[in-house]
Amino acid sequence: MTQIREIAVKVRSKNAGPFWVTIDIFCGSDTAFDQIVKSLSTDRVASLFQCDVGEIKRFEIASLSVVKFSFPRPHTQGAISDRDMHGAAWAPLLAELDLN
Amino acid sequence: MTKVLIPSGALGLGYDADALARGIALGPDLIAIDGGSTDSGPSYLGRGVSKYARASTKLEWQGLILARAKAGCPLVIGTAGTCGSDCMVDWLVEITREILEEQGLSANIATLKSEQPVSRITDALAADTISALPAAPEINADIVNDCTHIVALAGIEQITAALQTGADIIIAGRTTDTAIIAALPIMNGINPGPAWHGAKIGECGALCATNPQSGVITVDFDNDGFTITPLAEGAHATPHTVSAHMLYENTDPFILYEPGGHLDVTDAQYTALDDTRVRVTGSIWNPSDTYSVKLEGARVAGYQSIILVLIRDARYVENVQEWCDDIIAKHREKTCARLALGPGDFTVELRIIGQNATLGDLEVQETALTEVGVLGIVTAANQETAATIAKLLNPYLLHHPLTLLEEQPTFAFPFSPAEIDRGAIYEFVLNHVMVLDDPMDAFILTVLP
């Protein structure tokens, strides 16, 4: 089993406004990009983040070797139930996911 | 050609003074800097205050005012004071006047105010000229009435009007991050595609280059494209760093919505001119049929008191979830009984730091821990009630035993008093756009005497 962080250069997450979060996987090479594109399904991302797969926007940007996911925040930024003001912690959760 | 100098991603983050001097020597047509965003949360807009210290703001703003005097070009700041409320525009005007007086300088100042009276928003709701963006919360007139501050994000039209006053210094309330940069090139007749795209790449300063904290860059706009030049020693822009910036804080890395249309960079070409500068062409602007501006609003969501306890006893660390669940149940019962409150009148959360405080139910890792922190968060309708509920929580967090028969344990409070009042807690309630007949309808431009 290989975790995403073992083959990607960097995974980062950040708010895209108060109502959305966006996660960028910088794969660093064509090989890593191909492997992640092939083995990381949007369904798995939805299940990891416990969100509706239909709400996830997925971008595969070959020119940058980047795979990007954006989806509505489960809690609006700064809501009483929100734990992560800047949306920083979605990244390590995804980085530690085992690729199939 | 239009040359815009961008000192950093936000006033308050600092910039490289040598790089700024280099930028001034290049003869910019405009110095533009962003003053805020929603990124630090709803409290700043809710209270109408700045995230950055006045001392930092003044020092950095003074550097830019002096640079502007040397360059002889306008200086524009958007989203003054983090949230861009009217009171933050006034705050920055006050700081500006102090600086001008202390430095023996004079300058013409124009302000652009973006704050919205509640009645304008409720009227627009009734007239059906407000629409929800994806993932927007439900709104109604009551929610809008509860907002302590509502701002609209100005675009290039309002910034252009401010530039056309001939003011030396323009202090704007909430604007889009890009509008303060894109307005001048578009006013000068440059194609809006490269103008908006260059503005988006440049709006965070040197974040689009290596050595991102150095801040200072220039964007040179022409009719076919734009060129990014980072100015700090050792900072380089590459096609990768520049194009990758479209990913940053954007849900869609190819499409950017702005007042009056949207930018499409799907077919943009990024070319290295040398090892420092990148030229970008092929960006397209698609104007929209109607003109609308985005709204941001915040209201009070409650009042909080928090309390932190540290647990080092191995048996309690191992059973901390059970310990917390038991405390929550007993404390809720006591609170309802002693304060005559219903269970819906307050919330108490115990977040276990070291276990899942960051991710909550999403956490998948389980690691044996040496210690844990338990952060108690109490929210109620007013501060007095929140503080009282936190006081009722205090003895549990200090002494609650896992079993009834054991000796009373004691845990580590790092502070006395253990409870900390957080004051009013705000929430963002708007993710909507409002249609305007005339772009200036929701904004007030003033040339100060």
XYZ file of C-alpha atoms in Angstrom:
549
model
C 0.000 0.000 0.000
C 1.238 3.477 -0.872
C 0.017 6.686 0.686
C -0.504 9.715 -1.578
C 2.088 11.682 0.394
C 4.726 9.085 -0.490
C 4.472 9.779 -4.214
C 3.167 13.368 -4.389
C 5.399 16.385 -3.788
C 2.818 18.293 -1.778
C -0.826 18.214 -0.801
C -2.410 21.460 0.384
C -5.922 22.509 1.317
C -7.386 25.954 1.780
C -10.694 27.765 1.855
C -11.970 28.993 -1.477
C -14.168 31.585 0.189
C -16.079 30.840 3.407
C -18.327 28.204 1.839
C -15.916 26.026 -0.156
C -12.686 24.167 0.437
C -10.177 23.209 -2.251
C -7.416 20.603 -2.141
C -4.470 20.501 -4.531
C -2.295 17.433 -5.009
C 1.009 18.481 -6.585
C 2.117 15.154 -8.039
C 5.514 16.403 -9.172
C 5.920 14.095 -12.170
C 3.921 12.628 -15.025
C 4.311 9.175 -13.507
C 2.956 10.182 -10.118
C 0.198 12.194 -11.816
C -0.870 9.197 -13.914
C -0.801 6.888 -10.897
C -2.887 9.228 -8.740
C -5.365 10.039 -11.532
C -5.838 6.334 -12.178
C -6.072 5.061 -8.616
C -7.801 7.888 -6.722
C -11.497 7.833 -7.525
C -13.761 10.750 -6.708
C -15.937 8.259 -4.796
C -13.062 7.538 -2.422
C -12.474 11.240 -1.883
C -16.180 11.694 -1.127
C -16.100 8.847 1.344
C -12.945 10.169 3.046
C -14.490 13.612 3.494
C -17.999 12.273 4.118
C -19.495 14.471 1.438
C -21.795 13.906 -1.516
C -19.784 12.751 -4.546
C -22.030 14.867 -6.773
C -20.803 18.013 -5.016
C -17.115 17.378 -5.655
C -15.495 19.206 -8.558
C -12.492 17.286 -9.863
C -9.764 18.770 -12.052
C -6.899 16.823 -13.619
C -4.331 19.336 -14.815
C -1.657 17.430 -16.716
C 0.408 20.534 -17.537
C 1.005 21.091 -13.816
C 0.808 17.416 -12.737
C -1.918 18.540 -10.340
C -5.119 16.821 -9.261
C -7.522 19.231 -7.595
C -10.756 18.698 -5.677
C -13.206 21.400 -4.570
C -16.352 20.866 -2.536
C -18.655 22.789 -0.203
C -17.364 22.998 3.375
C -19.374 20.720 5.689
C -19.409 23.642 8.146
C -19.218 27.236 6.941
C -15.891 28.818 7.811
C -16.005 30.125 11.378
C -19.358 28.535 12.232
C -19.594 27.347 15.839
C -19.189 23.778 14.622
C -16.203 24.601 12.369
C -12.853 23.323 13.621
C -10.474 24.659 10.999
C -10.773 28.362 10.089
C -8.542 28.224 7.002
C -9.388 24.720 5.811
C -5.825 23.569 6.429
C -6.406 20.046 7.737
C -8.198 18.395 4.831
C -4.780 18.095 3.145
C -3.077 15.708 5.606
C -6.180 13.524 5.686
C -5.978 13.095 1.911
C -2.165 12.861 1.909
C -2.348 9.879 4.257
C -4.875 7.994 2.129
C -3.673 4.656 0.791
C -3.870 4.413 -2.980
C -5.507 1.277 -4.313
C 1.501 49.213 -21.698
C 0.530 49.542 -18.066
C 2.876 48.650 -15.229
C 1.347 47.809 -11.854
C 3.562 47.373 -8.808
C 2.220 45.010 -6.144
C 4.145 45.218 -2.866
C 2.651 42.104 -1.227
C -0.432 39.946 -0.925
C -1.867 42.082 1.858
C -0.987 45.200 3.793
C 0.234 43.874 7.142
C 2.106 40.860 5.765
C 5.295 42.836 5.172
C 7.304 43.400 1.997
C 10.947 43.537 0.942
C 11.947 47.228 1.084
C 14.833 46.831 -1.408
C 12.529 45.112 -3.889
C 9.981 47.910 -3.452
C 12.687 50.506 -4.210
C 13.625 48.520 -7.320
C 9.971 48.534 -8.352
C 9.712 52.301 -7.915
C 12.790 52.779 -10.091
C 10.959 50.939 -12.888
C 8.364 53.736 -13.036
C 5.061 52.005 -12.249
C 1.743 53.483 -13.404
C 0.043 52.282 -10.213
C 0.885 50.766 -6.840
C -1.894 48.401 -5.773
C -2.243 46.384 -2.602
C -4.975 44.307 -1.049
C -5.959 45.023 2.541
C -7.933 41.954 3.463
C -10.116 38.962 2.719
C -12.615 36.699 4.424
C -9.860 34.195 5.049
C -9.418 34.842 8.750
C -13.063 34.263 9.499
C -16.302 36.128 10.154
C -15.273 38.016 13.296
C -13.454 40.787 11.408
C -16.432 41.648 9.206
C -18.829 41.027 12.099
C -17.030 43.541 14.293
C -15.749 45.781 11.477
C -12.120 45.533 12.593
C -8.693 44.802 11.136
C -6.803 41.574 11.658
C -3.442 43.293 11.546
C -2.039 45.517 14.271
C -2.433 49.263 13.687
C 1.335 49.594 14.229
C 2.115 47.121 11.390
C -0.483 48.668 9.123
C 0.858 52.169 9.726
C 4.504 51.226 9.211
C 3.846 49.355 5.963
C 1.365 51.941 4.661
C 3.893 54.689 5.385
C 6.449 52.839 3.245
C 3.944 52.732 0.393
C 2.926 56.381 0.767
C 6.595 57.392 0.577
C 7.116 55.074 -2.415
C 4.078 56.603 -4.126
C 5.414 60.127 -3.613
C 8.662 59.048 -5.259
C 6.948 57.222 -8.133
C 4.400 59.976 -8.745
C 1.655 57.444 -9.489
C -1.574 56.594 -7.666
C -1.608 54.195 -4.728
C -4.729 52.091 -4.275
C -5.703 49.738 -1.494
C -8.735 47.444 -1.703
C -10.586 45.855 1.225
C -9.069 48.242 3.752
C -8.721 46.920 7.292
C -9.260 43.196 6.506
C -13.032 43.386 6.040
C -13.520 46.533 3.969
C -16.268 47.986 6.155
C -16.879 51.746 6.093
C -15.367 52.127 9.571
C -12.173 50.440 8.346
C -11.961 52.872 5.424
C -12.234 55.711 7.959
C -9.589 54.004 10.126
C -7.130 53.869 7.250
C -7.911 57.470 6.272
C -7.020 58.490 9.830
C -3.742 56.546 9.651
C -3.015 58.081 6.229
C -3.517 61.613 7.533
C -1.228 60.916 10.484
C 1.479 59.652 8.140
C 1.144 62.580 5.731
C 1.411 65.047 8.577
C 4.353 63.296 10.218
C 6.210 63.034 6.909
C 5.401 66.574 5.805
C 3.693 65.276 2.650
C 0.467 66.205 0.956
C -1.710 63.960 -1.186
C -5.251 63.912 -2.519
C -7.273 61.097 -1.017
C -10.379 59.446 -2.433
C -12.421 56.814 -0.635
C -14.695 54.174 -2.084
C -17.160 52.800 0.424
C -18.720 49.365 -0.057
C -20.878 48.883 3.002
C -24.548 48.151 2.368
C -27.463 49.466 4.376
C -29.662 46.565 5.468
C -32.648 48.171 3.732
C -30.910 48.010 0.324
C -30.400 44.277 0.749
C -33.902 43.549 2.039
C -35.357 45.670 -0.801
C -33.256 43.711 -3.289
C -34.451 40.447 -1.746
C -38.045 41.591 -2.154
C -37.348 42.694 -5.740
C -35.704 39.352 -6.454
C -32.427 40.892 -7.597
C -30.352 38.804 -5.191
C -29.389 35.281 -6.134
C -27.559 32.511 -4.325
C -24.131 31.252 -5.373
C -23.362 27.527 -5.116
C -23.381 26.291 -1.478
C -24.997 29.511 -0.231
C -26.977 29.339 3.012
C -30.696 30.125 3.032
C -31.390 33.795 3.712
C -34.385 35.947 4.484
C -35.071 39.519 5.607
C -34.654 38.593 9.301
C -31.196 37.143 8.752
C -30.168 40.201 6.729
C -31.526 42.453 9.491
C -29.348 40.637 12.024
C -26.140 41.410 10.116
C -23.769 43.793 11.874
C -21.963 44.572 8.601
C -22.774 43.803 4.969
C -20.337 44.712 2.200
C -20.482 44.417 -1.571
C -17.355 43.583 -3.557
C -16.505 46.395 -5.951
C -15.128 45.586 -9.390
C -13.164 47.598 -11.928
C -16.005 50.017 -12.668
C -15.938 51.542 -9.181
C -12.118 51.515 -8.967
C -11.947 53.170 -12.394
C -14.273 55.916 -11.170
C -11.949 56.396 -8.189
C -8.851 56.528 -10.412
C -10.587 59.059 -12.686
C -10.874 61.513 -9.792
C -7.101 61.928 -10.125
C -6.586 61.091 -6.452
C -3.066 60.194 -5.323
C -4.254 57.714 -2.713
C -7.411 55.636 -3.058
C -8.672 53.872 0.026
C -11.371 51.399 -0.915
C -13.644 49.285 1.215
C -14.440 45.766 0.046
C -13.358 45.117 -3.520
C -12.486 41.908 -5.320
C -8.783 41.182 -4.836
C -8.232 41.570 -8.562
C -10.249 44.720 -9.350
C -7.723 47.140 -7.845
C -5.078 45.767 -10.237
C -7.195 45.167 -13.356
C -8.964 48.553 -13.385
C -6.089 50.713 -14.660
C -4.984 48.518 -17.586
C -8.616 48.168 -18.716
C -9.123 51.938 -18.312
C -6.025 52.346 -20.519
C -7.709 50.279 -23.231
C -5.962 46.957 -22.655
C -7.942 43.782 -23.329
C -9.826 42.679 -20.210
C -8.704 39.027 -20.596
C -5.025 39.601 -19.833
C -5.909 42.435 -17.448
C -8.051 40.254 -15.176
C -5.751 37.259 -15.488
C -2.637 39.298 -14.653
C -4.500 40.794 -11.729
C -5.440 37.350 -10.422
C -1.877 36.081 -10.736
C -0.519 39.230 -9.099
C -3.040 39.747 -6.302
C -1.058 37.741 -3.756
C 2.220 39.472 -4.661
C 5.142 37.071 -4.927
C 3.020 34.069 -3.998
C 3.092 33.357 -7.746
C 6.897 33.062 -7.647
C 9.647 31.348 -5.692
C 10.538 33.075 -2.393
C 6.818 33.910 -1.975
C 7.267 35.908 1.241
C 9.385 38.546 -0.507
C 6.144 40.154 -1.650
C 7.032 42.613 -4.370
C 6.265 41.984 -8.045
C 5.342 43.981 -11.124
C 2.765 43.016 -13.685
C 3.282 44.584 -17.122
C 0.068 44.549 -19.128
C -0.198 44.897 -22.881
C -2.995 44.152 -25.299
C -2.046 40.511 -25.908
C -0.884 39.433 -22.494
C 1.020 40.281 -19.360
C 4.443 39.696 -17.849
C 5.118 38.822 -14.210
C 8.420 39.999 -12.709
C 9.273 39.257 -9.069
C 11.621 41.920 -7.718
C 13.235 40.428 -4.627
C 16.816 39.141 -4.825
C 16.693 35.467 -5.723
C 12.933 35.348 -6.457
C 11.992 33.704 -9.744
C 8.724 33.301 -11.592
C 8.415 30.167 -13.712
C 5.545 28.995 -15.924
C 4.830 26.459 -13.186
C 4.738 28.924 -10.254
C 2.622 31.385 -12.247
C 0.087 28.948 -13.678
C -0.131 27.086 -10.363
C -1.299 30.285 -8.697
C -4.667 29.886 -10.448
C -5.221 26.874 -8.161
C -4.832 28.930 -5.004
C -8.056 29.531 -3.061
C -10.064 28.949 -6.276
C -12.675 26.244 -6.605
C -12.110 26.252 -10.378
C -8.539 26.871 -11.598
C -9.664 28.021 -15.067
C -12.719 30.194 -14.453
C -12.889 33.257 -12.247
C -16.143 35.165 -11.707
C -15.903 38.926 -11.290
C -18.446 41.749 -11.380
C -19.601 42.038 -14.998
C -18.367 38.728 -16.343
C -15.920 35.902 -15.981
C -12.330 35.162 -16.885
C -11.473 31.957 -18.749
C -7.812 30.891 -18.725
C -8.317 27.388 -20.150
C -6.228 28.200 -23.220
C -3.704 30.516 -21.587
C -0.047 30.033 -22.532
C 2.699 30.553 -19.959
C 6.183 31.226 -21.361
C 9.471 31.816 -19.526
C 11.139 34.993 -20.863
C 14.255 34.227 -18.795
C 14.822 32.610 -15.402
C 12.863 35.340 -13.584
C 10.010 36.598 -15.787
C 6.974 34.829 -17.211
C 4.750 36.032 -20.031
C 1.130 34.910 -20.256
C -1.151 35.158 -23.275
C -4.466 33.681 -24.406
C -6.700 34.638 -21.460
C -10.299 35.426 -22.356
C -12.869 37.682 -20.694
C -16.560 36.847 -21.160
C -18.863 39.729 -20.243
C -22.175 38.859 -18.589
C -25.632 40.132 -19.573
C -26.318 41.703 -16.201
C -23.995 43.465 -13.782
C -23.902 41.947 -10.314
C -21.690 42.254 -7.250
C -21.022 39.667 -4.575
C -22.196 40.294 -1.023
C -20.626 39.360 2.307
C -22.408 39.674 5.623
C -21.880 38.539 9.178
C -24.103 38.374 12.232
C -23.725 37.355 15.861
C -24.063 33.591 16.262
C -23.768 33.568 20.054
C -21.345 34.272 22.859
C -18.600 31.908 23.938
C -16.500 30.924 26.898
C -13.783 28.319 26.528
C -11.785 26.238 28.978
C -8.708 24.077 28.416
C -7.503 21.167 30.555
C -4.473 18.922 29.999
C -4.532 15.244 30.873
C -1.306 13.284 31.444
C -2.551 10.310 33.494
C -2.232 7.293 31.165
C -5.527 5.664 32.181
C -7.421 8.915 31.587
C -5.618 9.536 28.307
C -6.642 6.080 27.145
C -10.273 6.555 28.190
C -10.616 10.254 27.413
C -13.609 9.890 25.067
C -15.621 8.019 27.706
C -14.548 10.617 30.291
C -15.708 13.473 28.040
C -19.034 11.806 27.194
C -19.775 11.334 30.891
C -18.892 14.947 31.680
C -21.064 16.275 28.851
C -24.098 14.320 30.111
C -23.679 15.286 33.781
C -22.831 18.913 33.031
C -25.814 19.323 30.711
C -28.158 18.020 33.356
C -26.696 20.320 36.013
C -26.750 23.360 33.725
C -30.411 22.870 32.797
C -31.354 22.360 36.459
C -29.374 25.238 37.972
C -29.857 27.861 35.263
C -33.405 26.918 34.241
C -32.267 26.477 30.650
C -33.495 24.036 28.016
C -30.986 21.798 26.236
C -31.451 23.905 23.082
C -30.467 27.145 24.820
C -26.734 26.440 24.793
C -24.094 24.147 23.290
C -21.096 22.575 24.993
C -18.441 20.754 23.033
C -15.370 18.967 24.368
C -12.751 18.694 21.605
C -9.994 16.205 22.370
C -6.695 17.712 21.286
C -4.328 14.912 20.322
C -7.138 12.671 19.136
C -9.499 14.353 16.663
C -9.851 18.037 17.580
C -8.928 19.139 14.044
C -10.994 16.743 11.953
C -13.713 15.459 14.277
C -15.573 12.513 12.769
C -13.385 12.591 9.658
C -10.275 11.491 11.583
C -9.076 8.008 10.644
C -5.774 7.740 12.536
C -5.544 6.240 16.002
C -2.221 6.699 17.751
C -1.306 5.974 21.371
C -0.819 9.311 23.129
C 1.285 10.600 26.002
C -1.126 13.379 26.862
C -4.292 15.006 25.541
C -5.833 18.433 25.829
C -9.572 18.820 26.240
C -10.914 22.084 24.920
C -14.342 22.937 26.285
C -16.344 25.324 24.086
C -19.524 26.803 25.534
C -21.852 28.867 23.359
C -24.959 30.646 24.660
C -27.210 33.583 23.851
C -25.226 36.041 25.967
C -21.796 36.265 27.571
C -22.998 36.006 31.145
C -24.780 32.728 30.475
C -21.820 31.298 28.534
C -19.445 32.247 31.355
C -21.743 30.706 33.960
C -22.033 27.453 32.012
C -18.230 27.334 31.681
C -17.934 27.829 35.435
C -20.213 24.820 35.927
C -17.941 22.854 33.592
C -14.782 23.785 35.494
C -15.067 21.327 38.452
C -15.749 18.413 36.097
C -12.681 19.110 33.974
C -10.589 19.487 37.125
C -11.739 16.463 39.135
C -14.150 14.153 37.317
C -13.357 10.453 38.056
C -13.774 7.636 35.562
C -15.237 5.443 38.313
C -17.018 6.374 41.500
C -14.860 4.397 43.898
C -11.438 5.773 43.000
C -9.681 8.611 44.762
C -10.631 12.004 43.310
C -8.263 12.784 40.436
C -6.967 16.250 39.528
C -6.008 17.378 36.028
C -3.801 20.195 34.776
C -5.343 23.609 34.171
C -2.813 25.813 32.397
C -4.539 29.035 33.476
C -6.287 30.741 36.373
C -9.081 31.438 35.881
C -9.448 28.366 33.709
C -12.367 29.850 31.743
C -11.764 32.434 29.017
C -14.587 34.617 27.724
C -14.443 34.965 23.936
C -17.183 37.561 23.545
C -19.502 37.626 20.554
C -19.017 34.929 17.921
C -19.968 35.826 14.358
C -21.044 33.802 11.349
C -21.007 34.461 7.607
C -24.550 34.407 6.275
C -24.266 35.602 2.684
C -22.850 33.904 -0.391
C -24.993 35.805 -2.850
C -24.816 38.285 -5.694
C -26.927 41.407 -6.190
C -27.804 42.831 -9.592
C -27.131 46.553 -10.041
C -28.520 48.814 -12.778
C -25.477 51.042 -12.447
C -22.219 49.760 -10.906
C -22.057 52.853 -8.643
C -25.532 52.199 -7.206
C -24.176 50.309 -4.191
C -20.956 52.283 -3.652
C -20.012 55.752 -2.468
C -17.021 57.518 -4.006
C -15.759 60.594 -2.164
C -12.837 62.878 -2.837
C -11.749 64.038 0.591
C -11.213 67.754 1.196
